[in-house]
Every structure is written in structure tokens, then in C-alpha cells.
Coordinates of C-alpha atoms in Angstrom, one line a residue:
M44 CA 26.8 -2.6 17.1
I45 CA 24.5 -4.7 19.4
T46 CA 24.3 -4.8 22.8
T47 CA 22.4 -7.2 25.4
A48 CA 21.6 -5.9 29.0
C49 CA 22.6 -8.4 30.4
S50 CA 21.9 -8.7 34.7
T51 CA 22.8 -10.1 37.9
K52 CA 20.2 -10.6 40.0
S53 CA 20.0 -10.2 44.0
N54 CA 18.8 -13.1 46.7
N55 CA 15.5 -10.7 47.0
H56 CA 14.7 -10.2 43.3
S57 CA 14.3 -6.4 44.1
H58 CA 16.8 -4.6 41.2
T59 CA 19.1 -5.4 38.4
N60 CA 22.2 -4.4 38.1
Y61 CA 23.4 -3.4 34.5
T62 CA 27.0 -3.4 33.1
N63 CA 25.7 -0.8 30.3
T64 CA 24.4 2.8 30.4
V65 CA 20.6 3.1 29.7
P66 CA 19.1 4.3 26.2
K67 CA 17.2 7.5 25.3
V68 CA 13.9 6.0 23.9
T69 CA 12.7 2.9 25.5
V70 CA 10.1 1.1 23.0
K71 CA 8.6 -1.6 25.4
A72 CA 4.8 -3.6 25.4
D73 CA 3.7 -6.1 28.4
F74 CA 2.7 -9.6 26.8
T75 CA 0.9 -10.6 29.9
N76 CA -2.0 -8.5 30.2
P77 CA -4.4 -9.9 28.1
Q78 CA -6.4 -6.1 27.0
N79 CA -3.1 -5.4 25.0
K80 CA -4.0 -8.1 23.1
I81 CA -4.8 -5.9 19.2
G82 CA -5.3 -9.1 16.7
Q83 CA -3.6 -11.3 15.1
I84 CA -1.0 -9.8 12.2
Y85 CA -2.8 -10.2 8.5
D86 CA -1.7 -10.0 5.1
F87 CA -1.9 -6.7 3.6
F88 CA 0.6 -6.3 1.6
D89 CA -0.4 -9.4 -1.2
V90 CA -2.5 -7.3 -3.4
S91 CA -0.2 -6.3 -6.3
V92 CA -1.9 -3.2 -8.5
R93 CA -1.5 -3.8 -13.0
T94 CA -3.2 -2.0 -15.5
E95 CA -4.2 -3.3 -18.4
R96 CA -0.3 -2.6 -19.7
G97 CA 0.4 -4.6 -16.9
N98 CA 2.9 -7.9 -17.7
P99 CA 1.7 -10.6 -16.3
K100 CA 5.0 -12.8 -16.4
G101 CA 6.5 -9.9 -14.4
V102 CA 7.2 -11.3 -10.5
P103 CA 6.0 -9.3 -7.5
A104 CA 7.7 -9.8 -3.9
H105 CA 5.5 -12.4 -3.2
F106 CA 7.9 -14.1 -0.3
G107 CA 6.0 -17.7 -1.8
R108 CA 3.2 -17.0 -1.2
K109 CA 0.6 -17.0 -4.1
K110 CA 0.5 -13.8 -6.0
L111 CA -2.3 -12.2 -6.3
V112 CA -3.4 -9.2 -8.1
N113 CA -6.0 -6.3 -9.4
T114 CA -6.3 -5.7 -12.0
V115 CA -7.7 -2.6 -14.0
R116 CA -8.8 -1.4 -16.9
M117 CA -10.6 -4.6 -17.7
L118 CA -13.7 -3.8 -19.3
G119 CA -11.6 -2.1 -22.4
G120 CA -12.7 1.9 -23.0
W121 CA -8.8 2.6 -22.3
R122 CA -6.7 6.1 -23.3
N123 CA -5.0 5.0 -26.6
Q124 CA -8.0 4.1 -28.1
D125 CA -7.5 0.3 -28.9
L126 CA -10.9 -1.0 -29.6
N127 CA -9.8 -4.0 -29.3
G128 CA -9.8 -4.4 -26.0
D129 CA -12.8 -3.3 -25.5
T130 CA -15.4 -5.2 -24.3
Y131 CA -18.4 -4.2 -25.7
Q132 CA -18.1 -2.5 -29.4
W133 CA -20.6 -1.2 -32.1
N134 CA -19.4 -2.9 -35.5
G135 CA -21.2 -0.9 -37.6
E136 CA -25.0 -2.2 -37.7
K137 CA -25.2 -3.0 -33.8
Y138 CA -23.6 -3.3 -30.6
V139 CA -22.0 -6.1 -30.4
Y140 CA -19.7 -8.1 -27.0
N141 CA -16.2 -8.7 -27.5
F142 CA -15.8 -10.3 -23.6
D143 CA -13.0 -13.1 -25.1
T144 CA -10.9 -10.5 -25.1
A145 CA -11.6 -9.8 -20.8
T146 CA -10.8 -13.6 -21.3
Q147 CA -7.8 -13.8 -22.8
R148 CA -6.1 -10.6 -20.4
I149 CA -7.4 -13.3 -17.0
N150 CA -5.8 -16.1 -18.6
A151 CA -2.4 -14.8 -19.0
W152 CA -2.9 -14.0 -15.5
L153 CA -4.0 -17.3 -14.6
N154 CA -1.6 -18.5 -16.7
N155 CA 1.7 -16.9 -15.7
D156 CA 1.1 -18.3 -11.6
W157 CA -1.4 -15.1 -10.7
D158 CA -4.9 -15.3 -8.9
I159 CA -7.2 -13.0 -9.3
F160 CA -7.9 -11.4 -6.5
Q161 CA -9.8 -8.2 -7.8
I162 CA -11.4 -7.4 -11.3
V163 CA -11.9 -3.6 -11.4
L164 CA -14.8 -3.1 -13.5
D165 CA -13.6 0.1 -15.7
N166 CA -13.5 1.9 -17.4
P167 CA -17.6 1.9 -20.0
P168 CA -16.0 0.7 -23.8
W169 CA -16.0 4.1 -25.9
A170 CA -18.8 2.3 -27.7
F171 CA -20.9 3.6 -24.3
Q172 CA -19.8 7.2 -25.4
R173 CA -21.9 6.7 -29.0
G174 CA -24.8 9.4 -29.3
Y175 CA -22.9 11.8 -26.8
Q176 CA -22.7 15.5 -28.2
F177 CA -19.2 17.9 -25.9
V178 CA -19.1 22.2 -26.2
S179 CA -16.2 23.5 -25.1
T180 CA -17.6 25.0 -21.9
P181 CA -19.8 24.1 -19.5
D182 CA -23.4 24.1 -20.1
G183 CA -24.8 21.3 -17.8
N184 CA -26.3 18.7 -20.7
H185 CA -24.0 18.0 -22.9
Y186 CA -19.9 16.7 -21.8
L187 CA -16.3 18.6 -22.2
E188 CA -14.8 18.4 -25.5
K189 CA -11.3 18.3 -23.4
D190 CA -12.9 15.8 -21.4
R191 CA -14.1 12.9 -24.2
V192 CA -10.7 11.4 -24.0
G193 CA -9.0 11.5 -20.2
V194 CA -5.7 10.7 -18.8
Y195 CA -6.9 7.6 -18.4
G196 CA -9.1 6.6 -21.1
N197 CA -13.1 7.4 -21.7
G198 CA -13.9 8.3 -17.8
L199 CA -17.8 9.0 -19.2
P200 CA -20.6 7.4 -17.6
P201 CA -22.7 5.1 -19.4
N202 CA -24.4 6.4 -22.4
D203 CA -27.7 3.7 -21.1
A204 CA -28.2 2.3 -17.9
V205 CA -30.2 0.3 -19.1
T206 CA -28.1 -1.4 -21.6
W207 CA -24.7 -0.8 -19.2
N208 CA -26.8 -2.6 -16.4
N209 CA -27.6 -5.8 -19.4
Y210 CA -23.9 -5.4 -20.6
I211 CA -22.5 -6.2 -16.7
Q212 CA -24.9 -8.9 -16.2
A213 CA -23.9 -10.5 -19.4
F214 CA -20.0 -10.5 -18.9
I215 CA -20.5 -11.7 -15.3
K216 CA -22.5 -14.5 -16.8
H217 CA -19.3 -15.2 -19.2
L218 CA -17.4 -15.3 -17.1
V219 CA -19.0 -18.0 -14.8
K220 CA -19.5 -20.1 -17.9
T221 CA -15.8 -19.9 -18.3
Y222 CA -13.8 -20.6 -15.1
G223 CA -17.4 -21.6 -12.9
K224 CA -19.1 -19.8 -10.6
E225 CA -16.9 -21.1 -7.0
Q226 CA -13.9 -19.4 -8.2
V227 CA -15.3 -16.3 -9.8
L228 CA -17.1 -16.0 -6.1
S229 CA -13.5 -15.9 -5.3
W230 CA -12.8 -13.1 -6.7
R231 CA -13.9 -9.7 -5.6
F232 CA -15.4 -6.5 -7.6
R233 CA -14.7 -3.2 -7.6
V234 CA -16.5 0.1 -9.7
G235 CA -14.4 2.2 -10.4
S236 CA -10.7 3.4 -9.4
E237 CA -10.8 7.0 -7.7
I238 CA -13.9 8.5 -9.1
D239 CA -13.3 11.5 -7.6
T240 CA -10.5 12.0 -9.0
R241 CA -12.0 13.7 -12.1
P242 CA -11.9 14.3 -14.9
Q243 CA -8.6 11.7 -15.3
H244 CA -11.5 8.9 -13.5
W245 CA -14.7 10.2 -14.3
S246 CA -16.1 13.3 -16.1
G247 CA -19.3 12.7 -14.7
T248 CA -21.4 14.3 -11.3
R249 CA -20.7 12.5 -8.3
Q250 CA -24.8 11.4 -8.5
Q251 CA -23.9 10.2 -11.4
F252 CA -21.0 7.8 -10.4
F253 CA -23.5 6.9 -7.0
D254 CA -25.7 5.5 -9.6
H255 CA -23.7 4.2 -11.4
Y256 CA -22.3 2.3 -8.7
K257 CA -25.8 0.9 -7.9
N258 CA -26.7 0.2 -11.2
T259 CA -23.9 -1.7 -11.5
V260 CA -23.3 -3.9 -7.8
E261 CA -27.3 -4.2 -9.4
A262 CA -26.2 -5.7 -12.3
V263 CA -23.7 -8.4 -10.9
H264 CA -25.4 -9.6 -7.6
T265 CA -28.2 -10.3 -10.2
V266 CA -26.3 -13.0 -11.5
L267 CA -24.0 -13.4 -8.3
P268 CA -25.9 -12.4 -4.8
T269 CA -23.1 -13.0 -3.1
A270 CA -20.2 -11.7 -5.5
T271 CA -18.0 -9.3 -3.5
I272 CA -18.0 -5.9 -4.5
G273 CA -17.5 -2.0 -3.4
A274 CA -15.4 1.1 -4.6
H275 CA -12.2 2.9 -4.2
F276 CA -12.3 6.5 -3.8
R277 CA -10.0 9.3 -2.8
E278 CA -9.0 10.4 0.6
A279 CA -12.5 12.4 3.1
S280 CA -10.0 15.7 2.8
F281 CA -9.3 15.7 -0.4
K282 CA -10.2 19.7 -2.7
S283 CA -10.7 19.2 -6.1
R284 CA -10.4 22.1 -8.8
Y285 CA -12.2 20.8 -11.2
I286 CA -14.8 22.1 -13.1
D287 CA -17.5 19.7 -14.1
Y288 CA -19.3 19.9 -17.6
T289 CA -22.8 21.3 -15.2
G290 CA -20.1 24.3 -13.7
N291 CA -19.3 23.3 -9.9
K292 CA -17.1 21.6 -8.5
E293 CA -16.9 18.1 -6.2
N294 CA -14.5 17.3 -3.4
S295 CA -14.1 13.8 -1.8
Y296 CA -17.3 11.1 -2.5
A297 CA -16.0 8.7 -0.1
V298 CA -18.0 10.4 3.1
P299 CA -21.3 11.0 1.2
F300 CA -21.3 7.9 -0.7
I301 CA -21.5 6.6 2.7
T302 CA -24.1 8.1 3.8
W303 CA -26.1 8.1 0.6
A304 CA -25.7 4.1 0.1
K305 CA -26.9 3.6 4.3
Q306 CA -30.2 5.4 3.4
N307 CA -31.2 3.5 -0.1
Q308 CA -30.1 0.6 1.0
V309 CA -26.8 0.1 -1.8
H310 CA -24.7 -3.1 -1.2
Y311 CA -21.1 -2.5 -0.1
D312 CA -18.3 -5.0 0.7
F313 CA -15.4 -2.6 1.8
I314 CA -13.5 1.0 0.5
A315 CA -10.5 1.9 -0.6
V316 CA -9.1 5.0 -1.4
S317 CA -5.5 5.8 -2.3
Y318 CA -2.2 6.7 -0.6
Y319 CA 0.9 8.6 -2.1
P320 CA 2.4 9.2 0.2
H321 CA 5.0 12.9 -0.8
I322 CA 8.0 13.0 1.2
T323 CA 8.9 16.2 0.8
K324 CA 5.2 17.0 2.6
K325 CA 5.5 16.8 6.5
H326 CA 1.7 16.8 6.9
E327 CA 1.8 13.6 4.1
L328 CA 4.3 11.8 6.6
D329 CA 2.7 12.4 9.9
L330 CA 0.8 9.3 10.6
A331 CA -1.6 10.6 13.5
H332 CA -2.8 13.2 10.8
V333 CA -3.5 11.2 7.7
Y334 CA -5.3 8.6 10.0
E335 CA -7.6 11.3 11.1
H336 CA -7.9 13.3 8.4
D337 CA -8.0 11.0 5.3
M338 CA -8.9 7.6 6.7
A339 CA -11.3 8.1 10.2
P340 CA -14.0 10.0 8.5
I341 CA -14.6 6.7 6.4
Q342 CA -13.4 3.7 8.5
Q343 CA -14.9 5.8 11.8
H344 CA -18.6 7.1 10.1
P345 CA -21.1 6.1 12.1
D346 CA -23.2 4.9 8.8
F347 CA -20.0 3.0 7.6
N348 CA -21.5 -1.1 7.4
P349 CA -19.9 -2.7 10.1
D350 CA -19.4 -5.4 8.1
A351 CA -17.2 -4.1 5.9
S352 CA -13.9 -3.3 5.4
F353 CA -11.9 -0.3 5.3
E354 CA -8.7 -1.2 3.3
I355 CA -5.9 0.9 0.9
H356 CA -6.4 -0.4 -3.5
E357 CA -3.3 2.0 -4.2
F358 CA -0.3 3.5 -2.4
K359 CA 3.7 4.2 -3.5
F360 CA 5.8 6.0 -1.2
I361 CA 6.8 9.3 -3.4
S362 CA 8.6 12.1 -4.1
Q363 CA 6.5 13.7 -7.1
M364 CA 3.2 13.0 -8.4
L365 CA 3.6 13.0 -12.8
K366 CA 0.6 12.9 -15.2
A367 CA 0.6 9.5 -14.9
G368 CA 3.0 8.3 -13.3
F369 CA 5.2 9.1 -9.8
V370 CA 9.1 9.3 -8.7
S371 CA 9.1 6.6 -5.9
V372 CA 11.5 6.8 -2.8
S373 CA 13.5 4.3 -3.9
T374 CA 16.2 4.5 -0.6
S375 CA 16.5 2.7 2.6
H376 CA 13.9 6.0 4.0
A377 CA 10.9 3.7 2.6
S378 CA 11.9 0.2 4.2
S379 CA 11.6 2.8 7.6
F380 CA 8.7 4.4 6.2
F381 CA 7.0 0.8 5.3
A382 CA 7.6 0.0 9.2
M383 CA 5.6 2.9 10.3
L384 CA 2.8 2.5 7.7
S385 CA 2.4 -1.0 8.8
K386 CA 2.1 -0.1 12.2
M387 CA -1.0 1.9 11.6
M388 CA -2.6 -0.5 9.3
L389 CA -2.6 -3.2 11.9
E390 CA -3.7 -1.1 14.3
K391 CA -6.8 0.9 12.7
N392 CA -7.9 -2.7 10.5
I393 CA -6.8 -0.8 7.5
R394 CA -7.7 -4.0 5.9
E395 CA -5.5 -4.5 2.6
I396 CA -2.8 -1.9 0.8
F397 CA -2.9 -2.4 -2.8
Q398 CA 1.1 -1.9 -4.7
W399 CA 2.5 -0.8 -7.6
G400 CA 6.2 -2.7 -9.0
N401 CA 8.4 -4.0 -6.0
H402 CA 10.4 -6.5 -7.4
S403 CA 13.1 -6.3 -10.0
A404 CA 15.7 -9.2 -11.6
G405 CA 16.2 -10.6 -8.4
N406 CA 16.1 -7.6 -6.1
Y407 CA 13.0 -6.0 -4.0
S408 CA 12.3 -3.0 -3.1
A409 CA 13.1 -1.0 -0.4
D410 CA 9.9 -1.5 0.8
A411 CA 9.0 -4.9 -0.1
M412 CA 12.2 -5.5 2.9
T413 CA 10.3 -4.2 5.4
Q414 CA 7.8 -6.6 3.9
L415 CA 10.2 -9.3 3.7
A416 CA 10.5 -9.0 7.4
L417 CA 6.7 -8.3 8.0
N418 CA 5.7 -11.7 6.0
S419 CA 7.3 -14.2 9.0
M420 CA 5.0 -12.2 11.0
L421 CA 1.8 -13.2 10.0
G422 CA -0.3 -14.7 12.0
N423 CA 1.2 -14.4 15.4
Q424 CA -0.3 -12.5 17.8
H425 CA 0.3 -8.5 17.9
F426 CA 0.3 -6.6 20.9
K427 CA -0.2 -2.6 22.1
S428 CA 2.9 -0.5 22.5
E429 CA 4.8 2.6 23.3
T430 CA 7.8 4.6 23.2
L431 CA 9.0 5.9 26.1
G432 CA 11.9 9.5 26.6
Q433 CA 12.9 11.2 23.8
S434 CA 15.7 10.5 21.3
K435 CA 18.7 12.2 20.6
I436 CA 18.7 13.1 17.2
L437 CA 15.2 15.7 16.4
G438 CA 12.4 14.5 14.6
N439 CA 13.3 10.8 14.8
E440 CA 10.1 8.7 15.3
I441 CA 10.7 5.3 16.6
G442 CA 8.5 2.4 17.6
A443 CA 8.0 -0.9 17.1
I444 CA 5.0 -3.9 16.4
F445 CA 4.6 -6.7 18.6
S446 CA 4.5 -9.7 18.4
Q447 CA 4.3 -12.8 20.0
K448 CA 4.5 -16.8 18.1
A449 CA 1.3 -19.6 19.0
D450 CA 3.8 -21.8 21.1
H451 CA 4.3 -18.4 23.9
N452 CA 8.1 -18.9 24.1
K453 CA 8.8 -17.0 20.8
F454 CA 8.1 -13.6 19.9
D455 CA 8.2 -11.0 17.1
V456 CA 9.6 -7.4 17.4
L457 CA 9.8 -5.0 14.2
L458 CA 11.5 -2.0 15.0
Y459 CA 11.5 1.7 13.1
N460 CA 13.1 4.5 12.9
F461 CA 11.9 7.4 10.5
N462 CA 12.5 10.7 10.9
K463 CA 10.2 13.6 8.9
E464 CA 12.5 16.6 9.5
N465 CA 15.0 15.5 8.5
F466 CA 16.4 13.2 5.7
N467 CA 19.7 13.0 6.0
Y468 CA 21.1 10.7 7.1
Q469 CA 22.1 10.7 10.5
Q470 CA 23.6 8.8 14.0
P471 CA 22.7 5.5 14.8
E472 CA 19.7 6.0 17.3
S473 CA 20.0 4.0 20.5
T474 CA 17.4 2.1 22.3
R475 CA 16.0 -0.7 24.3
I476 CA 13.7 -3.1 23.4
A477 CA 11.7 -4.2 26.4
F478 CA 9.0 -6.6 26.7
V479 CA 6.6 -8.0 30.0
V480 CA 6.5 -12.2 29.6
N481 CA 5.8 -14.5 31.8
H482 CA 8.8 -16.6 32.0
P483 CA 10.2 -16.8 34.6
A484 CA 13.6 -13.7 35.5
G485 CA 16.2 -16.0 35.0
A486 CA 14.9 -18.2 32.2
N487 CA 17.3 -18.1 29.7
F488 CA 17.0 -16.5 26.2
K489 CA 18.5 -16.2 22.8
Y490 CA 18.1 -13.6 19.7
R491 CA 18.7 -12.4 17.1
I492 CA 18.6 -9.0 14.4
G493 CA 17.7 -8.8 10.9
K494 CA 18.9 -5.2 9.7
I495 CA 17.9 -3.2 7.0
N496 CA 19.5 0.3 6.2
R497 CA 21.6 2.2 3.9
F498 CA 24.4 0.0 3.9
N499 CA 22.4 -3.2 2.6
N500 CA 19.9 -1.1 0.1
T501 CA 21.0 -1.1 -3.1
T502 CA 20.4 2.5 -4.0
D503 CA 21.5 4.0 -0.9
Q504 CA 25.3 2.5 -1.5
F505 CA 26.0 3.4 -5.1
Y506 CA 24.5 7.0 -4.1
A507 CA 26.9 6.6 -1.2
E508 CA 30.1 5.3 -3.0
F509 CA 30.0 7.6 -6.0
K510 CA 30.4 11.7 -5.5
Q511 CA 29.4 12.0 -9.2
A512 CA 25.7 10.9 -8.2
Q513 CA 25.4 13.8 -5.0
T514 CA 26.7 16.2 -7.3
L515 CA 24.0 18.5 -10.0
E516 CA 24.9 17.7 -13.6
K517 CA 26.2 22.2 -13.9
N518 CA 28.7 21.2 -11.1
G519 CA 30.6 18.3 -13.3
G520 CA 28.2 15.3 -11.2
W521 CA 25.2 12.8 -12.7
R522 CA 22.1 14.1 -10.3
V523 CA 18.7 16.2 -12.9
E524 CA 17.9 19.2 -10.7
Q525 CA 14.9 19.5 -9.0
I526 CA 14.4 15.7 -8.6
H527 CA 14.8 14.1 -5.0
Q528 CA 17.5 12.7 -3.5
T529 CA 16.3 10.1 -2.7
A530 CA 14.7 9.1 -5.7
H531 CA 16.0 5.5 -7.6
V532 CA 18.8 5.7 -10.3
N533 CA 16.4 6.2 -13.2
K534 CA 14.9 8.9 -12.2
L535 CA 17.6 10.8 -10.3
L536 CA 20.7 10.7 -12.7
N537 CA 21.2 11.8 -15.8
K538 CA 23.1 8.5 -18.3
A539 CA 26.0 7.9 -17.3
G540 CA 25.1 7.9 -14.2
Q541 CA 22.5 5.5 -14.9
Q542 CA 25.2 3.4 -17.1
A543 CA 27.6 3.5 -14.0
F544 CA 25.0 1.8 -11.8
K545 CA 24.6 -0.9 -13.8
L546 CA 28.0 -1.3 -14.2
N547 CA 28.0 -1.3 -10.3
R548 CA 24.8 -3.4 -9.9
N549 CA 25.9 -6.4 -9.2
K550 CA 29.3 -6.4 -6.9
Y551 CA 26.3 -4.7 -3.8
G552 CA 24.4 -7.8 -4.3
K553 CA 21.0 -9.1 -4.4
T554 CA 18.3 -7.4 -2.2
N555 CA 16.5 -10.4 -1.4
E556 CA 17.2 -11.7 2.0
L557 CA 17.7 -10.1 5.8
N558 CA 21.2 -9.0 7.0
W559 CA 21.1 -11.4 10.5
S560 CA 23.3 -11.0 12.8
N561 CA 24.8 -14.6 15.5
W562 CA 22.2 -15.2 17.8
Q563 CA 23.2 -13.7 21.5
Q564 CA 22.3 -15.7 25.0
A565 CA 20.2 -13.4 27.6
Q566 CA 18.3 -13.9 29.8
V567 CA 15.0 -12.7 31.8
V568 CA 15.5 -9.8 34.2
E569 CA 13.5 -8.6 36.8
N570 CA 11.9 -4.7 37.1
A571 CA 11.7 -2.3 39.9
A572 CA 7.7 -3.2 40.1
G573 CA 8.3 -7.5 40.0
E574 CA 7.8 -7.9 36.7
S575 CA 9.9 -10.5 34.1
V576 CA 11.4 -8.7 31.2
I577 CA 13.3 -9.3 27.8
W578 CA 15.6 -6.4 27.8
I579 CA 17.5 -5.6 24.8
D580 CA 19.7 -2.6 23.6
T581 CA 20.7 -2.1 20.0
K582 CA 21.3 1.0 18.0
I583 CA 19.7 1.2 15.4
E584 CA 20.7 3.7 12.3
S585 CA 18.9 6.5 11.2
F586 CA 15.7 5.4 8.3
G587 CA 17.1 1.7 9.5
V588 CA 14.8 -0.7 9.9
Q589 CA 15.3 -4.0 12.6
K590 CA 13.3 -7.4 12.8
L591 CA 14.2 -9.3 16.1
E592 CA 13.7 -12.8 16.2
I593 CA 13.6 -14.3 20.6
K594 CA 13.6 -17.8 22.2
V595 CA 13.0 -18.1 25.1
N596 CA 14.1 -21.5 26.3

């Protein structure tokens, strides 16, 4: 139910009378103070991550924008050791370049209406392992036998740095010859993926990667001096238990890399981390903690290149990390969390968040629904906001993104309600949206509210309708043990439950548009401080998101 803070104003404009009880929580902003401007709301959710197994025919939630892909393991070195995918090969007599296999993969994306956003220069093709000897225990000279084939393929440094440099130069020249200099310069390049996740992505040492990065950048820039290039690490607080071939452990590379790059004048245009928050780990959901602990030491480092951007190159809200995958959150918890995360992204100037699949058979994932709401806010002027009061439900974190369109008469607000203390759905929270405007008291405005919550989330609707989905298998239900309640049907339920979902899926409708209210009429009011304010009272569902569109007549 939506209620508006309607008012009557006395002749001296000194006070306002309200017909409704004032909510305990108010989210407010001041659009009249230029110092509250944060900047334009930019598109940080437009890039999809795809590995060598990615299907170019797949469609992400792109909302009419061009589909952008970050292609991982373009060079080969795949875990299945299919040498047909390698761009550098040993033919029995000599080493040869096989760049056509890369351009075939690139063409597959382009021919299916994708644009290349970024090519990751990994893994080293398997021929770069030739000549290595492997040992079972660390000896400081030879790589470990158990790391010869990593979780994601070849994670070993190339056997010859000069040959690698020549190979990368040849690859970039091949791209320029095939696609033209202008197009290749519109693409970005990245050296490696989560390199400090060892041995999955790298089995060498930190200094070996730094040298490898420098060598690769020099090769790329020899051909294209202005090409955009950077690196991808784990979060600043990452601690590793892996013991490498030297017998040592190494933690996150990001902060040491920044210091090393400045000292050695090594170029980078961006530094990225991964963020896979577990819904089961409170500290990973505390975004103030996450930023200060995991990201600020990188982005705010005194040696950080001021011309570089800080980004997130892998993201998914999950309940469990698997060996080479994860169990994602599929319920409306993911919608509200992404709204809260978006606020941090915009306030902290984190420029990109690359995503895995977020669309299937015409349906958007829960987090993509929030992105749909954000999409029409792109280009708006973003303003600071604050939440006042105490929520009536313990643990509720209510916040919003406030923005103004260019004509100054239209406003968009993205409101969210998340709770990291209790993941059960609870009662809606009465909340007041309040923002100071330059329009006179008494001016008419209209507004509508689009809702994203458990009542229009397909997974939630199915779980709510069928008790078997909430009951463990051992008790006669469909639910698999040790899988979180927010997981998708394909992970949480057994085959019988999955089949029941397939049979009932269509009756819930498509999840690819917002559920809008009718337009409501109201007036700008004057507060006790003499400011003109737009007040809107609403009840936001537990783990819900609301998009408010406001137009002053």
C-alpha cells in the first residue's frame, strides 16, 4: 500500500498538517545544495564476463544497449588441454602462431551482435610449458607437478619472456590487420585474471607476475602505444594458504603491485578486483567494511595512478563457492543487495562491475531487475543522501539513490530494504522519502512507484506456493540439504522439485519489467525550516526495491 504525505499549508507558511503517521525511517536528500552533487549516474553494469566456453548466442540483460563482453582465456591454455584452442603451438618441429582460432572466437561474438569490451591475455598456451620439469615438493627451481594443469588450465609463467613478448606483439598486429587499428584501440586488454588466486590462475610468484605484466604491457604498447590495459587481483585483505614451488605463501598482490608499478614506471589504466559476497557471511555484506577493508587500500593508495580506474571484474551474490563455480542467490535478496551495492559503487567511483549470466528465456535475474530500474537513471545528476531514524525491524538497512534529470523537474529515487541479520521475509517497513527542491511550496507533482520484491520474483513465488520447496527431502519435501534457502531451484531442489518448477514457471509471468503503481498526485510542502520539500511515504517490502519517478508540473 502506498500513501502520500498530503498537506494543508497555513497562510504564513509556518507549518504543515499531515493525515498520516510519520514513518520511523526517513531517507532524505537536498537537491538545492550544489555541494551535495556526487556526479552523473554512470553505466557500471554493462559488461558480461564470458570464458572460452561462453555462448555468443546467449543474451544478457542489456535493456536495449549494445551487448559488451569481457572474453577470458582468449589465448588458449584451457584445462581440457584442447590444443586446437591454443594460439601458440608446437607442431613437432617448430613453434607456430595459430591466431585464426582467436579471431574465430572474436568473430563469433561480433557476428552475434556483441561488442568486444575487453580481451584477457590469458592463459599462456600449453606450448609455453615445454621444457619444464615438475617436482612433487617445493625445491625453489621447478614447478609442482600438481600445478601443471590448474583448475582453469595453464597457470604457469611462460617458459621464455622474449618469446612471449614477440608472441604478444604478433597477436596484437594480427588483430590490427584483421579488424583495423581504430577498432582494436576501442577494445581493452587485461593481463590475467585474479592472478593472486593461486594456483588456480597463477602458479608462479608475485615478482614473476609483475615481470610478466610489465613484459606483456611493453609488447602491447610496442604495437599500440595508447592501448588500454590493466590487471585483475583479489581484494586487498585476501590471505592465501597456497604454498608455491619456492615453499612460500603470498597474499593479495594488489597493493604491492601499485607500489611496484610506480617505482618502476609501469603503466596501467585500471586495477580490478573480484567480489563474490556470501549471503552466509555478514562481514561480506557490510559494504562499509567491505570497502574500507578490501577496496580502499587499493583505490585510495597514495601511489595509485590518478588516471586509472578502480573496477570489479567478477561479481555474483552467492551462498556457496564451488571449485569452478558458485551457488548464486536467486530470490529478491539479490535485488535489494544489488541496489545497496550500486549506491556504494556510485559514491566510491567504482567504474565497472562485470557480471556472469543474468538473463534466461526472457527472464531477468533478481539483480538484473534492479539494473533495469537503474537503467533509466543513467545520466541523471546523483545527490548525496542519508537515512534518519530507527527501523522498526531489527537489522533493516534502508537507503536510496537520489537523482535529478537534466530538466530539473524530474527526479528518480531507487529505494532498497536489505537485512544481513535475518534472511526471512518480514513485515514491510514504512519509510518516508524526503528531498528539498527549488520548486515553490504548493507546486503540484505526480509520482509512481515500480516495485521489485518477493511477490514478483519467480523463485520466491514458487517457493511460497509449494510447501515441498521449503521441506527437506528427508521429511518428504524437495529441498536439498546444506543449500541456502535463497538458492535457485536448480540448486536448492531435487529433480521432482525442478520438474514442478518447469511445469508451473509460466503462470508467474515474465520477470523483465517493473510492476508500476498508477500515477499519484501531491504537492510540494514547506518544512519547519522554510524549505520546499517533496515528501512521499511508502511501505517497502522486506528485501524489496522501489523505483520512484517524480515529475513536478
